[in-house]
């Protein structure tokens, strides 16, 4: 990419964000052109562009991130790619991917709009679905009746062991099939830090004093496509023997009704696509998919 390509690349990102918003109002259309222009001018990693004689056909770049395990991945954010057609994406990825591989980066991850035209060209290139993000418009969300015999309370730091228990339940379930994930478990210190944050909403549901579910929610940090007043839902877990009774639905209804009163407009959640129970639950709960994260790990043996 030359400096003269930057305005066209920024136009492509702005256009794609507008198209995404028109297809799904849960995706925020706003893009700050100046900030984006600046970030493309200062990117420490290269950006590839495809052009014909008259115009930009696409662009591709990635940030390289080192995980705690030492493994380096190339991360392609929604701003980092545009393409007119799958062949253009293929040509861009051939050039960019070769350079990433030459630098030892064989794990390639892409967050893209969850629409067939944005997602499927990556699948054709060998990328696989890993995570899906979705949003709820709180102004359009109905609230179910609270189930009798259950109580909801705010969790405290005294519930740290309980929260670790629920987090382990989720990790163990995702470690098993069909997900077969190897989540890096949240440490006690990290969980404690989250619970201590004044903006964290930590909720526990009990039946006759026995804890049966938790949710940890917090304001979503600014991220492309998310509306400014968005509550991020995480660690939604119900004890296995209490599932299928509407506990998670009732718990989230309460949290979201209160969140709406305190000024939140949207809620946002991310789940592993292979966690079929979670996928079915979020779909039944009315969450609209917004983005997917795809991954390709290139085996060079
Ligand atoms: C996902 C989870 C929180 C759902 O909790 P729950 O209290 O059982 O959910 P509800 O009873 O409120 O379910 C509401 C609806 O969601 C759907 N649903 C929930 N779990 C489902 C499952 N395993 N398979 C298919 N549909 C499911 C159903 O349509 C259900 O309505 P119905 O019972 O009238 O058919 C719970 O299964 C759980 O803790 N799973 C493990 C942890 C996890 O994966 N959390 C999500 C992390 S992103």
Coordinates of N, CA and C and ligand atoms in Angstrom, one line a residue, residues 166 169-170 173-174 213 233-240 242-252 269-272 275-285, ligand 1:
X166 N -18.2 -21.8 38.6 CA -19.0 -21.7 37.4 C -18.1 -21.5 36.1
X169 N -16.9 -24.9 35.2 CA -18.0 -25.7 34.5 C -18.0 -25.4 33.0
X170 N -17.9 -24.1 32.7 CA -17.9 -23.7 31.3 C -16.7 -24.2 30.6
X173 N -16.9 -28.0 30.0 CA -17.9 -28.3 29.0 C -17.3 -28.0 27.6
X174 N -16.6 -26.9 27.5 CA -16.0 -26.6 26.2 C -14.8 -27.4 25.8
X213 N -26.8 -20.4 39.2 CA -26.4 -19.7 37.9 C -25.6 -18.4 38.2
X233 N -21.9 -9.4 27.8 CA -22.3 -10.5 28.7 C -21.3 -11.6 28.6
X234 N -20.9 -12.1 29.8 CA -19.9 -13.2 29.8 C -20.2 -14.1 30.9
X235 N -19.5 -15.3 30.8 CA -19.6 -16.3 31.9 C -21.1 -16.6 32.4
X236 N -21.9 -16.7 31.4 CA -23.3 -17.1 31.7 C -23.3 -18.6 31.8
X237 N -23.5 -19.1 33.0 CA -23.5 -20.5 33.3 C -24.6 -20.9 34.3
X238 N -25.3 -22.0 34.0 CA -26.3 -22.6 34.9 C -25.8 -24.0 35.3
X239 N -26.0 -24.3 36.6 CA -25.7 -25.7 37.0 C -26.4 -26.7 36.1
X240 N -25.7 -27.8 35.7 CA -26.3 -28.7 34.7 C -27.7 -29.2 35.2
X242 N -30.0 -27.7 36.7 CA -31.0 -26.7 36.7 C -31.3 -26.1 35.3
X243 N -30.7 -26.8 34.3 CA -30.8 -26.2 32.9 C -32.2 -26.6 32.3
X244 N -32.6 -25.9 31.3 CA -33.9 -26.2 30.6 C -35.1 -25.7 31.4
X245 N -34.9 -24.9 32.4 CA -36.1 -24.4 33.2 C -36.3 -22.9 33.1
X246 N -35.6 -22.3 32.2 CA -35.7 -20.9 32.0 C -34.9 -20.0 33.0
X247 N -33.9 -20.6 33.7 CA -33.1 -19.9 34.6 C -32.3 -18.8 33.9
X248 N -31.5 -19.2 32.9 CA -30.7 -18.3 32.2 C -31.5 -17.1 31.6
X249 N -32.6 -17.5 31.0 CA -33.5 -16.5 30.4 C -33.9 -15.5 31.4
X250 N -34.4 -16.0 32.6 CA -34.9 -15.0 33.6 C -33.8 -14.2 34.1
X251 N -32.6 -14.8 34.4 CA -31.5 -14.0 34.9 C -31.1 -12.9 33.9
X252 N -31.0 -13.2 32.6 CA -30.6 -12.2 31.7 C -31.6 -11.1 31.5
X269 N -22.6 -10.4 23.0 CA -22.1 -11.7 23.6 C -21.3 -12.4 22.5
X270 N -20.3 -13.2 22.9 CA -19.5 -14.0 22.0 C -19.5 -15.4 22.4
X271 N -19.7 -16.4 21.5 CA -19.7 -17.8 21.9 C -19.0 -18.6 20.9
X272 N -18.5 -19.8 21.3 CA -17.9 -20.7 20.3 C -18.9 -21.3 19.5
X275 N -20.0 -24.8 20.4 CA -20.8 -24.9 21.7 C -22.3 -24.8 21.3
X276 N -22.8 -26.0 20.9 CA -24.2 -26.0 20.2 C -25.2 -25.6 21.2
X277 N -25.1 -25.9 22.5 CA -26.0 -25.5 23.5 C -26.1 -24.0 23.6
X278 N -24.9 -23.4 23.7 CA -24.8 -21.9 23.8 C -25.4 -21.3 22.6
X279 N -25.1 -21.8 21.4 CA -25.6 -21.3 20.1 C -27.1 -21.3 20.1
X280 N -27.7 -22.5 20.5 CA -29.1 -22.6 20.5 C -29.7 -21.6 21.5
X281 N -29.1 -21.5 22.7 CA -29.6 -20.6 23.7 C -29.7 -19.2 23.2
X282 N -28.5 -18.7 22.7 CA -28.5 -17.3 22.3 C -29.4 -17.0 21.1
X283 N -29.6 -18.0 20.2 CA -30.5 -17.8 19.1 C -32.0 -17.7 19.7
X284 N -32.3 -18.6 20.6 CA -33.6 -18.6 21.2 C -33.8 -17.3 22.0
X285 N -32.8 -16.8 22.6 CA -32.9 -15.6 23.4 C -33.1 -14.3 22.5
Ligands
LIG1 C1 -26.5 -22.1 27.7 C2 -27.1 -22.1 29.2 C3 -26.6 -20.9 29.9 C4 -28.6 -22.1 29.0 O1 -29.2 -22.0 30.3 P1 -30.7 -22.6 30.6 O2 -31.1 -22.0 32.0 O3 -30.7 -24.0 30.5 O4 -31.5 -21.9 29.5 P2 -33.1 -21.6 29.4 O5 -33.8 -22.7 30.1 O6 -33.4 -20.2 29.8 O7 -33.3 -21.8 27.8 C5 -34.1 -21.0 27.0 C6 -34.2 -21.5 25.6 O8 -32.9 -21.7 25.0 C7 -32.8 -22.8 24.2 N1 -31.8 -23.7 24.8 C8 -31.1 -23.6 26.0 N2 -30.2 -24.5 26.1 C9 -30.3 -25.3 25.0 C10 -29.6 -26.5 24.5 N3 -28.6 -27.1 25.3 N4 -29.9 -27.0 23.3 C11 -30.9 -26.5 22.6 N5 -31.6 -25.4 23.0 C12 -31.3 -24.8 24.1 C13 -34.2 -23.5 24.3 O9 -34.9 -23.0 23.2 C14 -34.8 -22.9 25.6 O10 -36.2 -22.8 25.6 P3 -37.1 -24.2 25.9 O11 -36.5 -24.8 27.1 O12 -38.4 -23.6 26.1 O13 -36.9 -25.0 24.7 C15 -26.7 -23.4 29.9 O14 -27.0 -24.5 29.1 C16 -25.3 -23.5 30.3 O15 -24.9 -23.1 31.4 N6 -24.4 -24.1 29.4 C17 -23.0 -24.3 29.7 C18 -22.3 -22.9 29.8 C19 -22.3 -22.2 28.5 O16 -22.1 -22.7 27.4 N7 -22.6 -20.9 28.6 C20 -22.7 -20.0 27.4 C21 -21.4 -19.4 27.3 S1 -21.4 -18.3 25.9

